[in-house]
PDB file of C-alpha atoms and ligand atoms in Angstrom:
ATOM      1  CA  UNK A   1      87.958 101.758 124.394  1.00 93.00           C
ATOM      2  CA  UNK A   2      84.909 104.039 124.066  1.00 95.00           C
ATOM      3  CA  UNK A   3      85.350 106.547 121.278  1.00 96.00           C
ATOM      4  CA  UNK A   4      83.649 108.985 118.938  1.00 96.00           C
ATOM      5  CA  UNK A   5      85.136 109.941 115.582  1.00 96.00           C
ATOM      6  CA  UNK A   6      84.235 113.488 114.630  1.00 96.00           C
ATOM      7  CA  UNK A   7      85.085 115.464 111.499  1.00 95.00           C
ATOM      8  CA  UNK A   8      83.732 116.902 108.266  1.00 94.00           C
ATOM      9  CA  UNK A   9      82.485 114.740 105.395  1.00 90.00           C
ATOM     10  CA  UNK A  10      85.378 113.074 103.546  1.00 88.00           C
ATOM     11  CA  UNK A  11      87.844 113.591 106.404  1.00 93.00           C
ATOM     12  CA  UNK A  12      88.430 109.829 106.333  1.00 90.00           C
ATOM     13  CA  UNK A  13      86.219 108.882 109.284  1.00 91.00           C
ATOM     14  CA  UNK A  14      85.017 105.633 107.689  1.00 88.00           C
ATOM     15  CA  UNK A  15      88.556 104.455 106.894  1.00 89.00           C
ATOM     16  CA  UNK A  16      89.919 105.323 110.335  1.00 94.00           C
ATOM     17  CA  UNK A  17      86.860 103.858 112.044  1.00 94.00           C
ATOM     18  CA  UNK A  18      87.511 100.524 110.348  1.00 92.00           C
ATOM     19  CA  UNK A  19      91.196 100.517 111.384  1.00 95.00           C
ATOM     20  CA  UNK A  20      90.465 101.578 114.976  1.00 95.00           C
ATOM     21  CA  UNK A  21      87.565  99.181 115.528  1.00 95.00           C
ATOM     22  CA  UNK A  22      89.618  96.264 114.167  1.00 95.00           C
ATOM     23  CA  UNK A  23      92.616  97.243 116.308  1.00 95.00           C
ATOM     24  CA  UNK A  24      90.581  97.276 119.531  1.00 95.00           C
ATOM     25  CA  UNK A  25      88.005  94.651 118.447  1.00 95.00           C
ATOM     26  CA  UNK A  26      85.157  97.016 119.235  1.00 96.00           C
ATOM     27  CA  UNK A  27      81.864  97.545 117.387  1.00 96.00           C
ATOM     28  CA  UNK A  28      81.918 100.269 114.723  1.00 95.00           C
ATOM     29  CA  UNK A  29      78.615 102.138 114.704  1.00 95.00           C
ATOM     30  CA  UNK A  30      78.161 104.277 111.591  1.00 94.00           C
ATOM     31  CA  UNK A  31      74.790 106.000 111.248  1.00 95.00           C
ATOM     32  CA  UNK A  32      75.611 106.755 107.571  1.00 92.00           C
ATOM     33  CA  UNK A  33      76.124 103.024 106.846  1.00 90.00           C
ATOM     34  CA  UNK A  34      72.949 102.061 108.724  1.00 92.00           C
ATOM     35  CA  UNK A  35      70.962 104.693 106.822  1.00 94.00           C
ATOM     36  CA  UNK A  36      72.380 103.636 103.431  1.00 91.00           C
ATOM     37  CA  UNK A  37      71.463 100.012 104.209  1.00 90.00           C
ATOM     38  CA  UNK A  38      67.915 101.113 105.016  1.00 92.00           C
ATOM     39  CA  UNK A  39      67.730 103.090 101.771  1.00 93.00           C
ATOM     40  CA  UNK A  40      68.950 100.142  99.685  1.00 90.00           C
ATOM     41  CA  UNK A  41      66.457  97.817 101.424  1.00 93.00           C
ATOM     42  CA  UNK A  42      63.730 100.422 100.926  1.00 95.00           C
ATOM     43  CA  UNK A  43      62.603 100.245 104.577  1.00 93.00           C
ATOM     44  CA  UNK A  44      60.267 102.876 106.017  1.00 94.00           C
ATOM     45  CA  UNK A  45      63.241 104.605 107.654  1.00 93.00           C
ATOM     46  CA  UNK A  46      65.140 104.456 104.352  1.00 94.00           C
ATOM     47  CA  UNK A  47      62.228 106.047 102.498  1.00 95.00           C
ATOM     48  CA  UNK A  48      62.013 108.835 105.072  1.00 95.00           C
ATOM     49  CA  UNK A  49      65.771 109.459 105.117  1.00 95.00           C
ATOM     50  CA  UNK A  50      66.615 109.273 101.393  1.00 95.00           C
ATOM     51  CA  UNK A  51      65.641 112.793 100.299  1.00 94.00           C
ATOM     52  CA  UNK A  52      67.647 114.390 103.142  1.00 95.00           C
ATOM     53  CA  UNK A  53      70.677 112.255 102.328  1.00 93.00           C
ATOM     54  CA  UNK A  54      70.537 112.942  98.586  1.00 90.00           C
ATOM     55  CA  UNK A  55      70.505 116.689  99.284  1.00 90.00           C
ATOM     56  CA  UNK A  56      73.350 116.416 101.789  1.00 90.00           C
ATOM     57  CA  UNK A  57      71.132 117.559 104.666  1.00 94.00           C
ATOM     58  CA  UNK A  58      71.033 115.869 108.043  1.00 97.00           C
ATOM     59  CA  UNK A  59      68.286 113.350 108.673  1.00 97.00           C
ATOM     60  CA  UNK A  60      66.049 114.795 111.440  1.00 97.00           C
ATOM     61  CA  UNK A  61      67.104 114.095 115.021  1.00 97.00           C
ATOM     62  CA  UNK A  62      63.903 112.172 115.923  1.00 95.00           C
ATOM     63  CA  UNK A  63      64.668 109.551 113.273  1.00 95.00           C
ATOM     64  CA  UNK A  64      68.341 109.326 114.199  1.00 96.00           C
ATOM     65  CA  UNK A  65      67.747 109.064 117.949  1.00 95.00           C
ATOM     66  CA  UNK A  66      65.340 106.190 117.343  1.00 90.00           C
ATOM     67  CA  UNK A  67      67.724 104.449 114.979  1.00 92.00           C
ATOM     68  CA  UNK A  68      70.662 104.761 117.380  1.00 93.00           C
ATOM     69  CA  UNK A  69      68.607 103.561 120.363  1.00 90.00           C
ATOM     70  CA  UNK A  70      67.694 100.384 118.453  1.00 88.00           C
ATOM     71  CA  UNK A  71      71.275  99.885 117.334  1.00 90.00           C
ATOM     72  CA  UNK A  72      72.678 100.336 120.842  1.00 91.00           C
ATOM     73  CA  UNK A  73      70.140  97.948 122.341  1.00 89.00           C
ATOM     74  CA  UNK A  74      71.219  95.336 119.804  1.00 91.00           C
ATOM     75  CA  UNK A  75      74.982  95.886 120.290  1.00 93.00           C
ATOM     76  CA  UNK A  76      77.264  94.526 122.987  1.00 93.00           C
ATOM     77  CA  UNK A  77      79.017  97.629 124.327  1.00 93.00           C
ATOM     78  CA  UNK A  78      80.928  95.905 127.129  1.00 93.00           C
ATOM     79  CA  UNK A  79      84.311  95.919 125.347  1.00 93.00           C
ATOM     80  CA  UNK A  80      83.810  99.453 124.061  1.00 96.00           C
ATOM     81  CA  UNK A  81      82.539 101.031 120.856  1.00 96.00           C
ATOM     82  CA  UNK A  82      83.383 103.528 118.163  1.00 97.00           C
ATOM     83  CA  UNK A  83      80.819 105.961 116.779  1.00 96.00           C
ATOM     84  CA  UNK A  84      81.435 107.240 113.258  1.00 95.00           C
ATOM     85  CA  UNK A  85      79.220 110.061 111.970  1.00 95.00           C
ATOM     86  CA  UNK A  86      77.268 110.207 115.217  1.00 97.00           C
ATOM     87  CA  UNK A  87      76.561 112.472 117.019  1.00 97.00           C
ATOM     88  CA  UNK A  88      76.178 115.252 114.440  1.00 97.00           C
ATOM     89  CA  UNK A  89      74.039 117.736 116.373  1.00 98.00           C
ATOM     90  CA  UNK A  90      74.020 119.047 119.953  1.00 97.00           C
ATOM     91  CA  UNK A  91      70.689 117.243 120.541  1.00 97.00           C
ATOM     92  CA  UNK A  92      72.283 113.939 119.473  1.00 97.00           C
ATOM     93  CA  UNK A  93      75.362 114.609 121.633  1.00 96.00           C
ATOM     94  CA  UNK A  94      73.229 115.333 124.680  1.00 95.00           C
ATOM     95  CA  UNK A  95      71.191 112.198 124.079  1.00 95.00           C
ATOM     96  CA  UNK A  96      74.362 110.096 123.798  1.00 95.00           C
ATOM     97  CA  UNK A  97      75.877 111.663 126.932  1.00 94.00           C
ATOM     98  CA  UNK A  98      72.811 110.803 128.963  1.00 93.00           C
ATOM     99  CA  UNK A  99      72.633 107.234 127.545  1.00 93.00           C
ATOM    100  CA  UNK A 100      76.308 106.627 128.403  1.00 93.00           C
ATOM    101  CA  UNK A 101      75.858 108.129 131.852  1.00 93.00           C
ATOM    102  CA  UNK A 102      72.932 105.791 132.542  1.00 93.00           C
ATOM    103  CA  UNK A 103      75.000 102.809 131.411  1.00 92.00           C
ATOM    104  CA  UNK A 104      78.055 104.029 133.330  1.00 93.00           C
ATOM    105  CA  UNK A 105      80.198 103.918 130.205  1.00 93.00           C
ATOM    106  CA  UNK A 106      81.998 107.277 129.973  1.00 93.00           C
ATOM    107  CA  UNK A 107      83.829 108.173 126.767  1.00 94.00           C
ATOM    108  CA  UNK A 108      87.609 107.694 126.621  1.00 93.00           C
ATOM    109  CA  UNK A 109      87.945 110.268 123.889  1.00 93.00           C
ATOM    110  CA  UNK A 110      86.494 112.139 120.947  1.00 96.00           C
ATOM    111  CA  UNK A 111      88.868 112.072 117.978  1.00 96.00           C
ATOM    112  CA  UNK A 112      88.544 115.080 115.690  1.00 96.00           C
ATOM    113  CA  UNK A 113      89.956 114.656 112.173  1.00 96.00           C
ATOM    114  CA  UNK A 114      90.934 118.054 110.750  1.00 94.00           C
ATOM    115  CA  UNK A 115      91.259 118.468 106.979  1.00 94.00           C
ATOM    116  CA  UNK A 116      91.244 121.609 104.762  1.00 92.00           C
ATOM    117  CA  UNK A 117      88.022 122.276 102.888  1.00 90.00           C
ATOM    118  CA  UNK A 118      89.749 122.266  99.463  1.00 89.00           C
ATOM    119  CA  UNK A 119      91.097 118.766 100.093  1.00 90.00           C
ATOM    120  CA  UNK A 120      87.659 117.598 101.236  1.00 91.00           C
ATOM    121  CA  UNK A 121      85.916 118.803  98.054  1.00 89.00           C
ATOM    122  CA  UNK A 122      88.595 117.184  95.881  1.00 89.00           C
ATOM    123  CA  UNK A 123      88.321 113.903  97.755  1.00 88.00           C
ATOM    124  CA  UNK A 124      84.534 113.837  97.580  1.00 87.00           C
ATOM    125  CA  UNK A 125      84.029 114.781  93.953  1.00 90.00           C
ATOM    126  CA  UNK A 126      86.686 112.251  92.817  1.00 94.00           C
ATOM    127  CA  UNK A 127      85.332 109.421  94.941  1.00 92.00           C
ATOM    128  CA  UNK A 128      83.653 106.468  93.239  1.00 94.00           C
ATOM    129  CA  UNK A 129      82.096 103.549  95.085  1.00 93.00           C
ATOM    130  CA  UNK A 130      81.028 100.068  94.082  1.00 94.00           C
ATOM    131  CA  UNK A 131      77.272  99.748  94.447  1.00 90.00           C
ATOM    132  CA  UNK A 132      77.671  95.984  94.850  1.00 92.00           C
ATOM    133  CA  UNK A 133      80.394  95.466  97.487  1.00 90.00           C
ATOM    134  CA  UNK A 134      81.025  99.001  98.811  1.00 84.00           C
ATOM    135  CA  UNK A 135      84.690  99.228  97.687  1.00 90.00           C
ATOM    136  CA  UNK A 136      85.890 102.811  97.396  1.00 89.00           C
ATOM    137  CA  UNK A 137      87.987 104.374  94.606  1.00 93.00           C
ATOM    138  CA  UNK A 138      89.261 107.811  93.596  1.00 92.00           C
ATOM    139  CA  UNK A 139      89.366 108.955  89.961  1.00 93.00           C
ATOM    140  CA  UNK A 140      92.850 110.449  90.328  1.00 91.00           C
ATOM    141  CA  UNK A 141      94.531 108.613  93.190  1.00 86.00           C
ATOM    142  CA  UNK A 142      93.078 105.124  92.987  1.00 91.00           C
ATOM    143  CA  UNK A 143      90.943 104.469  89.897  1.00 95.00           C
ATOM    144  CA  UNK A 144      89.595 100.958  89.226  1.00 97.00           C
ATOM    145  CA  UNK A 145      91.746  99.005  86.730  1.00 97.00           C
ATOM    146  CA  UNK A 146      88.853  98.884  84.234  1.00 96.00           C
ATOM    147  CA  UNK A 147      86.717 102.020  84.186  1.00 95.00           C
ATOM    148  CA  UNK A 148      83.390 101.449  85.939  1.00 96.00           C
ATOM    149  CA  UNK A 149      84.245  97.886  87.023  1.00 97.00           C
ATOM    150  CA  UNK A 150      85.089  96.957  90.587  1.00 97.00           C
ATOM    151  CA  UNK A 151      88.570  95.419  91.070  1.00 97.00           C
ATOM    152  CA  UNK A 152      87.321  93.456  94.049  1.00 96.00           C
ATOM    153  CA  UNK A 153      83.983  91.936  93.055  1.00 96.00           C
ATOM    154  CA  UNK A 154      84.166  92.332  89.256  1.00 97.00           C
ATOM    155  CA  UNK A 155      80.728  93.983  88.993  1.00 96.00           C
ATOM    156  CA  UNK A 156      80.232  96.910  86.614  1.00 97.00           C
ATOM    157  CA  UNK A 157      78.816  98.945  89.483  1.00 96.00           C
ATOM    158  CA  UNK A 158      81.409 101.639  90.227  1.00 97.00           C
ATOM    159  CA  UNK A 159      79.606 104.974  90.335  1.00 95.00           C
ATOM    160  CA  UNK A 160      79.496 108.373  92.022  1.00 93.00           C
ATOM    161  CA  UNK A 161      77.288 108.651  95.114  1.00 88.00           C
ATOM    162  CA  UNK A 162      74.564 111.255  94.533  1.00 87.00           C
ATOM    163  CA  UNK A 163      75.742 113.065  97.649  1.00 85.00           C
ATOM    164  CA  UNK A 164      79.339 113.241  96.311  1.00 90.00           C
ATOM    165  CA  UNK A 165      78.332 115.606  93.477  1.00 90.00           C
ATOM    166  CA  UNK A 166      79.948 119.028  93.874  1.00 88.00           C
ATOM    167  CA  UNK A 167      76.885 121.078  94.895  1.00 90.00           C
ATOM    168  CA  UNK A 168      75.810 118.464  97.386  1.00 91.00           C
ATOM    169  CA  UNK A 169      79.315 118.199  98.826  1.00 90.00           C
ATOM    170  CA  UNK A 170      79.323 121.978  99.379  1.00 91.00           C
ATOM    171  CA  UNK A 171      75.965 121.709 101.115  1.00 92.00           C
ATOM    172  CA  UNK A 172      77.259 118.854 103.307  1.00 92.00           C
ATOM    173  CA  UNK A 173      80.208 121.043 104.330  1.00 94.00           C
ATOM    174  CA  UNK A 174      77.896 123.964 105.183  1.00 95.00           C
ATOM    175  CA  UNK A 175      75.653 121.657 107.168  1.00 96.00           C
ATOM    176  CA  UNK A 176      78.733 120.369 109.009  1.00 96.00           C
ATOM    177  CA  UNK A 177      79.807 123.918 109.879  1.00 96.00           C
ATOM    178  CA  UNK A 178      76.397 124.952 111.122  1.00 97.00           C
ATOM    179  CA  UNK A 179      75.152 121.841 112.876  1.00 97.00           C
ATOM    180  CA  UNK A 180      78.130 119.639 113.731  1.00 97.00           C
ATOM    181  CA  UNK A 181      81.047 122.016 114.405  1.00 96.00           C
ATOM    182  CA  UNK A 182      79.424 123.226 117.660  1.00 97.00           C
ATOM    183  CA  UNK A 183      80.180 119.731 118.995  1.00 96.00           C
ATOM    184  CA  UNK A 184      83.875 120.644 119.021  1.00 96.00           C
ATOM    185  CA  UNK A 185      83.381 123.071 121.903  1.00 95.00           C
ATOM    186  CA  UNK A 186      80.822 120.736 123.507  1.00 95.00           C
ATOM    187  CA  UNK A 187      83.491 118.012 123.791  1.00 95.00           C
ATOM    188  CA  UNK A 188      86.330 120.475 124.488  1.00 93.00           C
ATOM    189  CA  UNK A 189      84.443 121.534 127.584  1.00 91.00           C
ATOM    190  CA  UNK A 190      84.334 117.915 128.704  1.00 83.00           C
ATOM    191  CA  UNK A 191      88.108 117.817 128.130  1.00 73.00           C
ATOM    192  CA  UNK A 192      88.162 114.714 126.015  1.00 85.00           C
ATOM    193  CA  UNK A 193      88.704 116.115 122.528  1.00 94.00           C
ATOM    194  CA  UNK A 194      91.771 114.798 120.694  1.00 94.00           C
ATOM    195  CA  UNK A 195      92.734 116.545 117.449  1.00 94.00           C
ATOM    196  CA  UNK A 196      94.431 114.698 114.587  1.00 95.00           C
ATOM    197  CA  UNK A 197      95.444 116.261 111.233  1.00 92.00           C
ATOM    198  CA  UNK A 198      93.695 114.062 108.674  1.00 88.00           C
ATOM    199  CA  UNK A 199      95.275 115.084 105.360  1.00 86.00           C
ATOM    200  CA  UNK A 200      98.075 112.475 105.211  1.00 89.00           C
ATOM    201  CA  UNK A 201      97.759 108.791 104.259  1.00 89.00           C
ATOM    202  CA  UNK A 202      95.303 106.580 106.144  1.00 90.00           C
ATOM    203  CA  UNK A 203      98.199 104.611 107.715  1.00 94.00           C
ATOM    204  CA  UNK A 204      99.912 107.800 108.942  1.00 95.00           C
ATOM    205  CA  UNK A 205      96.676 109.221 110.355  1.00 95.00           C
ATOM    206  CA  UNK A 206      96.016 105.902 112.094  1.00 96.00           C
ATOM    207  CA  UNK A 207      99.470 105.969 113.749  1.00 95.00           C
ATOM    208  CA  UNK A 208      98.752 109.453 115.063  1.00 95.00           C
ATOM    209  CA  UNK A 209      95.386 108.336 116.387  1.00 94.00           C
ATOM    210  CA  UNK A 210      96.982 105.416 118.232  1.00 94.00           C
ATOM    211  CA  UNK A 211      99.690 107.675 119.660  1.00 93.00           C
ATOM    212  CA  UNK A 212      97.039 110.070 120.982  1.00 90.00           C
ATOM    213  CA  UNK A 213      94.758 107.507 122.543  1.00 87.00           C
ATOM    214  CA  UNK A 214      97.726 105.758 124.047  1.00 78.00           C
ATOM    215  CA  UNK A 215      97.501 102.293 122.463  1.00 61.00           C
TER     216      UNK A 215
HETATM  217  P1  AMP B   1      78.005 109.770 106.196  1.00 86.17           P
HETATM  218  O1  AMP B   1      78.295 108.573 105.369  1.00 86.17           O
HETATM  219  O2  AMP B   1      78.330 109.566 107.649  1.00 86.17           O
HETATM  220  O3  AMP B   1      78.615 111.029 105.637  1.00 86.17           O
HETATM  221  O4  AMP B   1      76.419 109.994 106.156  1.00 86.17           O
HETATM  222  C1  AMP B   1      75.728 110.160 104.925  1.00 86.17           C
HETATM  223  C2  AMP B   1      74.437 110.942 105.155  1.00 86.17           C
HETATM  224  O5  AMP B   1      73.601 110.255 106.095  1.00 86.17           O
HETATM  225  C3  AMP B   1      74.626 112.337 105.764  1.00 86.17           C
HETATM  226  O6  AMP B   1      74.927 113.312 104.789  1.00 86.17           O
HETATM  227  C4  AMP B   1      73.261 112.555 106.409  1.00 86.17           C
HETATM  228  O7  AMP B   1      72.284 112.860 105.441  1.00 86.17           O
HETATM  229  C5  AMP B   1      72.929 111.168 106.950  1.00 86.17           C
HETATM  230  N1  AMP B   1      73.436 110.970 108.348  1.00 86.17           N
HETATM  231  C6  AMP B   1      74.400 110.111 108.767  1.00 86.17           C
HETATM  232  N2  AMP B   1      74.581 110.186 110.095  1.00 86.17           N
HETATM  233  C7  AMP B   1      73.704 111.130 110.542  1.00 86.17           C
HETATM  234  C8  AMP B   1      73.426 111.686 111.814  1.00 86.17           C
HETATM  235  N3  AMP B   1      74.091 111.293 112.912  1.00 86.17           N
HETATM  236  N4  AMP B   1      72.465 112.649 111.898  1.00 86.17           N
HETATM  237  C9  AMP B   1      71.779 113.046 110.797  1.00 86.17           C
HETATM  238  N5  AMP B   1      72.008 112.577 109.557  1.00 86.17           N
HETATM  239  C10 AMP B   1      72.960 111.624 109.419  1.00 86.17           C
END
């Protein structure tokens, strides 16, 4: 299965990507995760990307295209793949289309998660993550048992991502509208856009995804 997961920040792409990639046993390629790893390891790419990420802006295409090329060269794509958070601009989408054409690996579908903006802001500003193991919490819906301490790894490292602060979240949504939403018509024209309402529980959204991609 060769898929892209598209949608605004906090639509649940990361959660669905994990479920889908495990279901099909396909690599999950998340440019956000790769960038965050580079930032935490303080690599040259991480240093270049950090300021954009902290502001909620997109990292420039040149850096992303390079990063993705390296990642794809190092990944076995024969059984399929799932992109999460990539592409995010028309330039990235065109680059991916031409890469997949060269490799003769056409997409099976582009899954678009649709969620209301109000829900997205609420999800983002309430989200807390563990800086040690990556576990995710929500202040209202799923707080850690002991404030600030991760239920899973026990570290006192549960905090708010800089880019989950309200102003930054609003900027990320504006950036999505301006730079990423045009991809909806790009993929509609190629007739492989599948829309899924993303406001219900992760398990319900996942069932709808499976129903649409015919698993
Ligand atoms: P995410 O976790 O996917 O929301 O990504 C977090 C941040 O990483 C974004 O707000 C961007 O700053 C950056 N980022 C991730 N993927 C891309 C991409 N494909 N193009 C440009 N910037 C990206």
